[in-house]
Amino acid sequence: MMRIFQRLSICLLLSLSALPAMAQSDPPAAAPVAAVATTDVPASVPAMTKAVPGIGQPDGRIGLQTQVTALGQEAQTLTDSILNPLMAAVAIFVLALLGYTVFRFRAGANPVPSKTTHNTTIEVVWTLIPVLILVGIAVPSFRLLANQYDPPKADLTIKATGHQWYWEYEYQDQGGFSFDSVMLTDAESATRGSPKLLDVDNRIVVPAGATVKILTTAADVIHSFAIPAFWVKMDAVPGRTNETWFKVDKPGVYFGQCSELCGTKHGFMPIAVEVLPRAQFDAWVAAKKKENGIVEPVATAAAPVAPAVTAAPAPAPAA
């Protein structure tokens, strides 16, 4: 037994003495890694257009933002030239009539109350005039609704998906590339010179003068895609796709926001649309496609068709 114990002790000592040598030995050399060739991808972010105060963003005014679409200008004319003056006239008339009634028919001026219960003329007037007012409002309102929900043929289709709390955009007819759009921080907005809480890292980019169709939906809760300067506001509902449209002729940047109470960060998912001339938009799309590895199919020319060879007529048999 003593001999076995001695032999085990010797083996243990030999193993411990070999550990430093093993620790000091160089590790095995790693296999060489082949160099990977990279492709230069151009930046797909256009030169950010500076926001113009009072255009495409709130500036503290009481009325509507300056409208930059034909649909918005029609709605602004209806609001400023018909609805607001009409409401002001009705409010002033009702207030004056109420004051006259209180003063004229007070108890001090009429110790003996009137026994009048009906007046056919007054009842016809206060029924007919409101009906005429509503009909007058309905005609331009229905025309505006028809134009809003009967868009022309689209030149560009963008799918806008609302998330808690950012937007995702997909250019369906431009190769299908997509990107997320997240609000800038205060420091990033100050660096870019953008209005606070309105600009994003990746804007929607559209060409000037193009009819843009927006297909909007949501991935979680109800959101709302709204751009006041375009007269655009459409709910984004999970499991459903709604459609709206706009056409802007003037290049610039225009801001909107989610206009549906969608959670704690409802006020922090803005929308920014940058309208560019067609050439700059095409360059941006080409860079985006290259960035996302989208290769356009190359049309192959059809092979020329050889002319048909007619067989020589057979010789006539000898007589």
Short mmCIF file of C-alpha atoms in Angstrom, two decimals:
data_model
loop_
_atom_site.label_atom_id
_atom_site.label_comp_id
_atom_site.label_asym_id
_atom_site.label_seq_id
_atom_site.Cartn_x
_atom_site.Cartn_y
_atom_site.Cartn_z
CA MET A 1 0.00 0.00 0.00
CA MET A 2 2.85 2.36 0.83
CA ARG A 3 4.44 1.71 -2.56
CA ILE A 4 1.19 2.51 -4.37
CA PHE A 5 0.88 5.77 -2.46
CA GLN A 6 4.46 6.73 -3.32
CA ARG A 7 3.92 6.05 -7.02
CA LEU A 8 0.75 8.14 -7.09
CA SER A 9 2.60 11.01 -5.39
CA ILE A 10 5.40 10.86 -7.96
CA CYS A 11 2.89 10.95 -10.85
CA LEU A 12 1.13 13.93 -9.32
CA LEU A 13 4.39 15.85 -8.90
CA LEU A 14 5.40 15.15 -12.50
CA SER A 15 2.03 16.44 -13.75
CA LEU A 16 2.29 19.64 -11.72
CA SER A 17 5.82 20.29 -12.97
CA ALA A 18 4.64 20.04 -16.59
CA LEU A 19 1.90 22.68 -16.21
CA PRO A 20 4.18 25.79 -16.48
CA ALA A 21 5.74 24.49 -19.66
CA MET A 22 2.32 23.89 -21.16
CA ALA A 23 1.17 27.39 -20.19
CA GLN A 24 4.23 29.01 -21.78
CA SER A 25 3.90 27.17 -25.07
CA ASP A 26 2.54 29.23 -28.01
CA PRO A 27 -1.07 28.59 -29.02
CA PRO A 28 -1.66 27.01 -32.40
CA ALA A 29 -1.67 29.49 -35.27
CA ALA A 30 -5.12 30.45 -36.53
CA ALA A 31 -6.08 29.65 -40.08
CA PRO A 32 -5.59 32.63 -42.43
CA VAL A 33 -8.80 34.60 -43.19
CA ALA A 34 -9.36 35.50 -46.78
CA ALA A 35 -9.91 39.20 -47.46
CA VAL A 36 -13.50 40.08 -48.32
CA ALA A 37 -14.01 42.44 -51.23
CA THR A 38 -16.46 45.23 -50.39
CA THR A 39 -18.58 47.26 -52.77
CA ASP A 40 -18.87 50.99 -52.43
CA VAL A 41 -22.52 51.73 -51.63
CA PRO A 42 -23.55 55.38 -52.10
CA ALA A 43 -25.41 57.07 -49.28
CA SER A 44 -29.16 56.77 -49.85
CA VAL A 45 -30.01 59.76 -47.67
CA PRO A 46 -30.63 62.88 -49.77
CA ALA A 47 -29.30 66.24 -48.78
CA MET A 48 -31.77 67.07 -46.03
CA THR A 49 -33.99 69.93 -47.10
CA LYS A 50 -34.18 72.66 -44.50
CA ALA A 51 -37.59 73.21 -42.97
CA VAL A 52 -39.15 76.59 -43.77
CA PRO A 53 -40.99 78.19 -40.82
CA GLY A 54 -44.71 78.35 -41.49
CA ILE A 55 -44.60 75.78 -44.32
CA GLY A 56 -45.46 72.18 -43.54
CA GLN A 57 -45.29 72.63 -39.77
CA PRO A 58 -47.25 74.28 -36.95
CA ASP A 59 -46.33 77.88 -36.19
CA GLY A 60 -48.89 78.91 -33.57
CA ARG A 61 -51.55 80.24 -35.93
CA ILE A 62 -55.24 79.74 -35.17
CA GLY A 63 -56.22 78.67 -38.68
CA LEU A 64 -55.14 75.81 -40.91
CA GLN A 65 -51.58 75.32 -42.08
CA THR A 66 -50.74 76.60 -45.55
CA GLN A 67 -52.04 73.95 -47.92
CA VAL A 68 -49.69 72.71 -50.65
CA THR A 69 -52.02 70.27 -52.46
CA ALA A 70 -54.98 71.04 -54.70
CA LEU A 71 -57.20 69.03 -52.36
CA GLY A 72 -55.98 70.97 -49.34
CA GLN A 73 -56.48 74.31 -51.08
CA GLU A 74 -60.06 73.34 -51.93
CA ALA A 75 -60.66 72.40 -48.29
CA GLN A 76 -59.06 75.62 -47.06
CA THR A 77 -61.29 77.67 -49.36
CA LEU A 78 -64.35 75.84 -48.06
CA THR A 79 -63.26 76.45 -44.47
CA ASP A 80 -62.19 80.08 -44.70
CA SER A 81 -64.70 81.36 -47.25
CA ILE A 82 -67.87 79.41 -46.37
CA LEU A 83 -67.85 77.57 -43.05
CA ASN A 84 -66.15 80.08 -40.77
CA PRO A 85 -68.09 83.17 -42.00
CA LEU A 86 -71.34 81.20 -41.87
CA MET A 87 -70.71 79.98 -38.32
CA ALA A 88 -69.77 83.48 -37.21
CA ALA A 89 -72.95 84.92 -38.73
CA VAL A 90 -75.17 82.28 -37.11
CA ALA A 91 -73.49 82.76 -33.71
CA ILE A 92 -73.87 86.56 -33.85
CA PHE A 93 -77.50 86.30 -34.98
CA VAL A 94 -78.44 83.82 -32.22
CA LEU A 95 -76.66 85.93 -29.59
CA ALA A 96 -78.45 89.10 -30.76
CA LEU A 97 -81.82 87.31 -30.86
CA LEU A 98 -81.27 85.95 -27.35
CA GLY A 99 -80.37 89.40 -26.02
CA TYR A 100 -83.42 90.98 -27.66
CA THR A 101 -85.70 88.26 -26.25
CA VAL A 102 -84.35 88.65 -22.72
CA PHE A 103 -84.75 92.42 -22.85
CA ARG A 104 -88.04 92.67 -24.77
CA PHE A 105 -89.97 89.97 -22.95
CA ARG A 106 -88.73 90.47 -19.41
CA ALA A 107 -91.29 90.36 -16.58
CA GLY A 108 -90.94 94.10 -15.83
CA ALA A 109 -91.92 95.07 -19.38
CA ASN A 110 -94.72 92.50 -19.60
CA PRO A 111 -96.72 92.39 -16.36
CA VAL A 112 -99.43 90.50 -18.23
CA PRO A 113 -97.87 87.51 -20.01
CA SER A 114 -98.77 86.80 -23.63
CA LYS A 115 -101.13 83.92 -24.43
CA THR A 116 -99.48 83.22 -27.81
CA THR A 117 -98.70 79.50 -28.30
CA HIS A 118 -98.07 79.14 -32.05
CA ASN A 119 -96.86 81.32 -34.90
CA THR A 120 -96.90 79.60 -38.25
CA THR A 121 -94.65 82.13 -39.98
CA ILE A 122 -91.92 81.92 -37.33
CA GLU A 123 -92.02 78.10 -37.28
CA VAL A 124 -91.67 77.91 -41.07
CA VAL A 125 -88.80 80.39 -41.05
CA TRP A 126 -86.78 78.70 -38.28
CA THR A 127 -87.21 75.34 -40.02
CA LEU A 128 -86.54 76.41 -43.61
CA ILE A 129 -83.51 78.65 -43.07
CA PRO A 130 -81.38 75.96 -41.28
CA VAL A 131 -82.28 73.49 -44.04
CA LEU A 132 -81.10 75.93 -46.71
CA ILE A 133 -77.89 76.56 -44.77
CA LEU A 134 -77.16 72.84 -44.51
CA VAL A 135 -77.84 72.31 -48.23
CA GLY A 136 -75.49 75.16 -49.04
CA ILE A 137 -72.77 73.53 -46.95
CA ALA A 138 -73.44 70.05 -48.33
CA VAL A 139 -72.78 70.87 -51.99
CA PRO A 140 -69.09 71.86 -51.67
CA SER A 141 -68.56 69.32 -48.86
CA PHE A 142 -69.72 66.39 -51.00
CA ARG A 143 -67.54 67.61 -53.87
CA LEU A 144 -64.52 67.69 -51.52
CA LEU A 145 -65.28 64.18 -50.23
CA ALA A 146 -65.62 62.87 -53.77
CA ASN A 147 -62.24 64.30 -54.74
CA GLN A 148 -60.67 62.96 -51.55
CA TYR A 149 -61.86 59.38 -51.98
CA ASP A 150 -61.68 59.14 -55.79
CA PRO A 151 -57.95 59.64 -56.44
CA PRO A 152 -56.34 59.75 -59.88
CA LYS A 153 -54.04 57.00 -61.07
CA ALA A 154 -51.03 56.73 -58.76
CA ASP A 155 -47.47 57.34 -59.93
CA LEU A 156 -45.96 55.99 -56.69
CA THR A 157 -47.29 53.63 -54.01
CA ILE A 158 -45.97 53.63 -50.43
CA LYS A 159 -47.13 51.36 -47.64
CA ALA A 160 -47.04 53.05 -44.21
CA THR A 161 -47.20 50.70 -41.20
CA GLY A 162 -47.63 52.14 -37.72
CA HIS A 163 -45.74 50.59 -34.81
CA GLN A 164 -45.49 51.55 -31.15
CA TRP A 165 -43.96 54.07 -31.63
CA TYR A 166 -42.47 54.62 -35.09
CA TRP A 167 -43.42 54.30 -38.75
CA GLU A 168 -42.23 51.78 -41.32
CA TYR A 169 -42.37 52.61 -45.03
CA GLU A 170 -42.24 50.23 -48.00
CA TYR A 171 -41.86 51.37 -51.61
CA GLN A 172 -43.83 48.59 -53.22
CA ASP A 173 -43.38 49.57 -56.87
CA GLN A 174 -39.70 50.56 -56.50
CA GLY A 175 -38.27 47.10 -55.81
CA GLY A 176 -39.97 46.68 -52.44
CA PHE A 177 -37.27 48.20 -50.22
CA SER A 178 -38.39 49.40 -46.79
CA PHE A 179 -37.02 51.31 -43.81
CA ASP A 180 -38.02 52.47 -40.34
CA SER A 181 -38.56 56.12 -39.47
CA VAL A 182 -37.79 57.13 -35.87
CA MET A 183 -38.03 60.58 -34.30
CA LEU A 184 -34.81 62.54 -33.86
CA THR A 185 -33.61 63.50 -30.42
CA ASP A 186 -33.53 67.16 -29.44
CA ALA A 187 -29.76 67.29 -30.02
CA GLU A 188 -30.09 65.70 -33.49
CA SER A 189 -32.89 68.10 -34.42
CA ALA A 190 -30.77 71.06 -33.34
CA THR A 191 -27.82 69.80 -35.39
CA ARG A 192 -29.96 69.36 -38.50
CA GLY A 193 -31.84 72.61 -37.94
CA SER A 194 -35.22 70.88 -37.81
CA PRO A 195 -38.22 71.69 -35.62
CA LYS A 196 -38.25 69.86 -32.31
CA LEU A 197 -40.26 66.61 -32.07
CA LEU A 198 -41.19 66.69 -35.78
CA ASP A 199 -38.23 65.41 -37.82
CA VAL A 200 -37.10 61.80 -38.24
CA ASP A 201 -33.95 59.92 -39.18
CA ASN A 202 -35.41 58.52 -42.44
CA ARG A 203 -37.92 60.72 -44.23
CA ILE A 204 -40.47 59.69 -46.83
CA VAL A 205 -39.02 60.83 -50.16
CA VAL A 206 -41.36 61.49 -53.09
CA PRO A 207 -41.00 63.28 -56.44
CA ALA A 208 -42.59 66.66 -57.01
CA GLY A 209 -45.72 66.61 -59.17
CA ALA A 210 -46.36 62.87 -58.68
CA THR A 211 -49.59 61.35 -57.41
CA VAL A 212 -48.57 59.35 -54.33
CA LYS A 213 -50.87 56.63 -52.99
CA ILE A 214 -50.47 55.77 -49.30
CA LEU A 215 -51.58 52.33 -48.11
CA THR A 216 -51.66 52.51 -44.34
CA THR A 217 -52.06 49.80 -41.72
CA ALA A 218 -50.79 49.03 -38.22
CA ALA A 219 -48.89 46.20 -36.56
CA ASP A 220 -50.22 46.55 -33.01
CA VAL A 221 -52.84 49.23 -32.18
CA ILE A 222 -54.74 51.89 -34.14
CA HIS A 223 -52.52 54.70 -35.40
CA SER A 224 -53.36 57.58 -37.76
CA PHE A 225 -51.29 58.83 -40.70
CA ALA A 226 -51.81 62.59 -40.79
CA ILE A 227 -50.06 65.43 -42.65
CA PRO A 228 -52.00 68.69 -42.16
CA ALA A 229 -50.38 70.61 -45.05
CA PHE A 230 -51.53 67.86 -47.48
CA TRP A 231 -55.08 67.62 -46.05
CA VAL A 232 -54.31 63.95 -45.33
CA LYS A 233 -55.51 62.00 -42.31
CA MET A 234 -56.22 58.28 -42.45
CA ASP A 235 -56.44 55.73 -39.63
CA ALA A 236 -53.99 52.81 -39.64
CA VAL A 237 -55.93 49.81 -38.32
CA PRO A 238 -54.37 46.38 -37.56
CA GLY A 239 -55.52 43.76 -40.04
CA ARG A 240 -56.90 46.33 -42.46
CA THR A 241 -55.39 48.47 -45.22
CA ASN A 242 -56.76 51.98 -45.77
CA GLU A 243 -55.88 54.23 -48.69
CA THR A 244 -55.24 57.94 -49.06
CA TRP A 245 -53.26 60.08 -51.49
CA PHE A 246 -51.57 63.41 -52.11
CA LYS A 247 -49.84 65.32 -54.89
CA VAL A 248 -47.34 68.08 -54.07
CA ASP A 249 -45.83 70.27 -56.78
CA LYS A 250 -43.54 72.37 -54.60
CA PRO A 251 -40.28 70.73 -53.36
CA GLY A 252 -39.70 71.03 -49.64
CA VAL A 253 -40.14 69.17 -46.37
CA TYR A 254 -43.51 68.76 -44.68
CA PHE A 255 -44.27 67.32 -41.26
CA GLY A 256 -47.12 65.38 -39.71
CA GLN A 257 -47.79 63.16 -36.72
CA CYS A 258 -49.75 60.15 -35.60
CA SER A 259 -53.18 61.59 -34.79
CA GLU A 260 -54.62 58.64 -32.90
CA LEU A 261 -54.06 58.02 -29.19
CA CYS A 262 -51.85 54.93 -29.55
CA GLY A 263 -50.06 54.70 -26.19
CA THR A 264 -47.65 56.46 -23.89
CA LYS A 265 -45.39 57.69 -26.72
CA HIS A 266 -48.24 58.75 -28.99
CA GLY A 267 -46.74 62.23 -29.34
CA PHE A 268 -43.32 60.91 -30.38
CA MET A 269 -43.90 59.22 -33.74
CA PRO A 270 -43.84 62.09 -36.28
CA ILE A 271 -44.04 61.89 -40.07
CA ALA A 272 -41.65 63.78 -42.35
CA VAL A 273 -42.09 63.95 -46.14
CA GLU A 274 -39.34 65.34 -48.35
CA VAL A 275 -40.47 66.35 -51.84
CA LEU A 276 -37.62 66.38 -54.36
CA PRO A 277 -37.30 67.09 -58.08
CA ARG A 278 -37.67 63.97 -60.21
CA ALA A 279 -33.95 63.61 -60.99
CA GLN A 280 -32.96 63.71 -57.32
CA PHE A 281 -35.72 61.26 -56.43
CA ASP A 282 -34.55 58.81 -59.10
CA ALA A 283 -30.99 59.03 -57.76
CA TRP A 284 -32.25 58.38 -54.22
CA VAL A 285 -34.24 55.34 -55.37
CA ALA A 286 -31.23 53.95 -57.25
CA ALA A 287 -29.05 54.33 -54.15
CA LYS A 288 -31.70 52.69 -51.98
CA LYS A 289 -31.97 49.74 -54.34
CA LYS A 290 -28.21 49.30 -54.35
CA GLU A 291 -28.10 49.55 -50.58
CA ASN A 292 -30.72 46.79 -50.28
CA GLY A 293 -29.19 44.58 -52.96
CA ILE A 294 -32.10 44.98 -55.38
CA VAL A 295 -31.05 44.24 -58.95
CA GLU A 296 -33.32 45.33 -61.73
CA PRO A 297 -33.96 42.64 -64.38
CA VAL A 298 -32.17 43.37 -67.63
CA ALA A 299 -34.38 43.11 -70.68
CA THR A 300 -32.80 40.81 -73.25
CA ALA A 301 -33.20 41.66 -76.89
CA ALA A 302 -35.09 39.06 -78.91
CA ALA A 303 -32.98 37.07 -81.33
CA PRO A 304 -33.53 38.11 -84.96
CA VAL A 305 -35.74 35.77 -86.88
CA ALA A 306 -34.11 34.39 -90.00
CA PRO A 307 -36.17 34.89 -93.15
CA ALA A 308 -37.99 31.83 -94.33
CA VAL A 309 -36.19 29.96 -97.12
CA THR A 310 -38.46 28.94 -99.92
CA ALA A 311 -37.64 25.68 -101.62
CA ALA A 312 -36.75 25.78 -105.33
CA PRO A 313 -39.46 24.36 -107.55
CA ALA A 314 -38.91 20.79 -108.69
CA PRO A 315 -37.87 20.40 -112.38
CA ALA A 316 -40.62 19.32 -114.72
CA PRO A 317 -40.38 15.65 -115.82
CA ALA A 318 -39.09 15.02 -119.32
CA ALA A 319 -41.70 14.47 -121.98
#
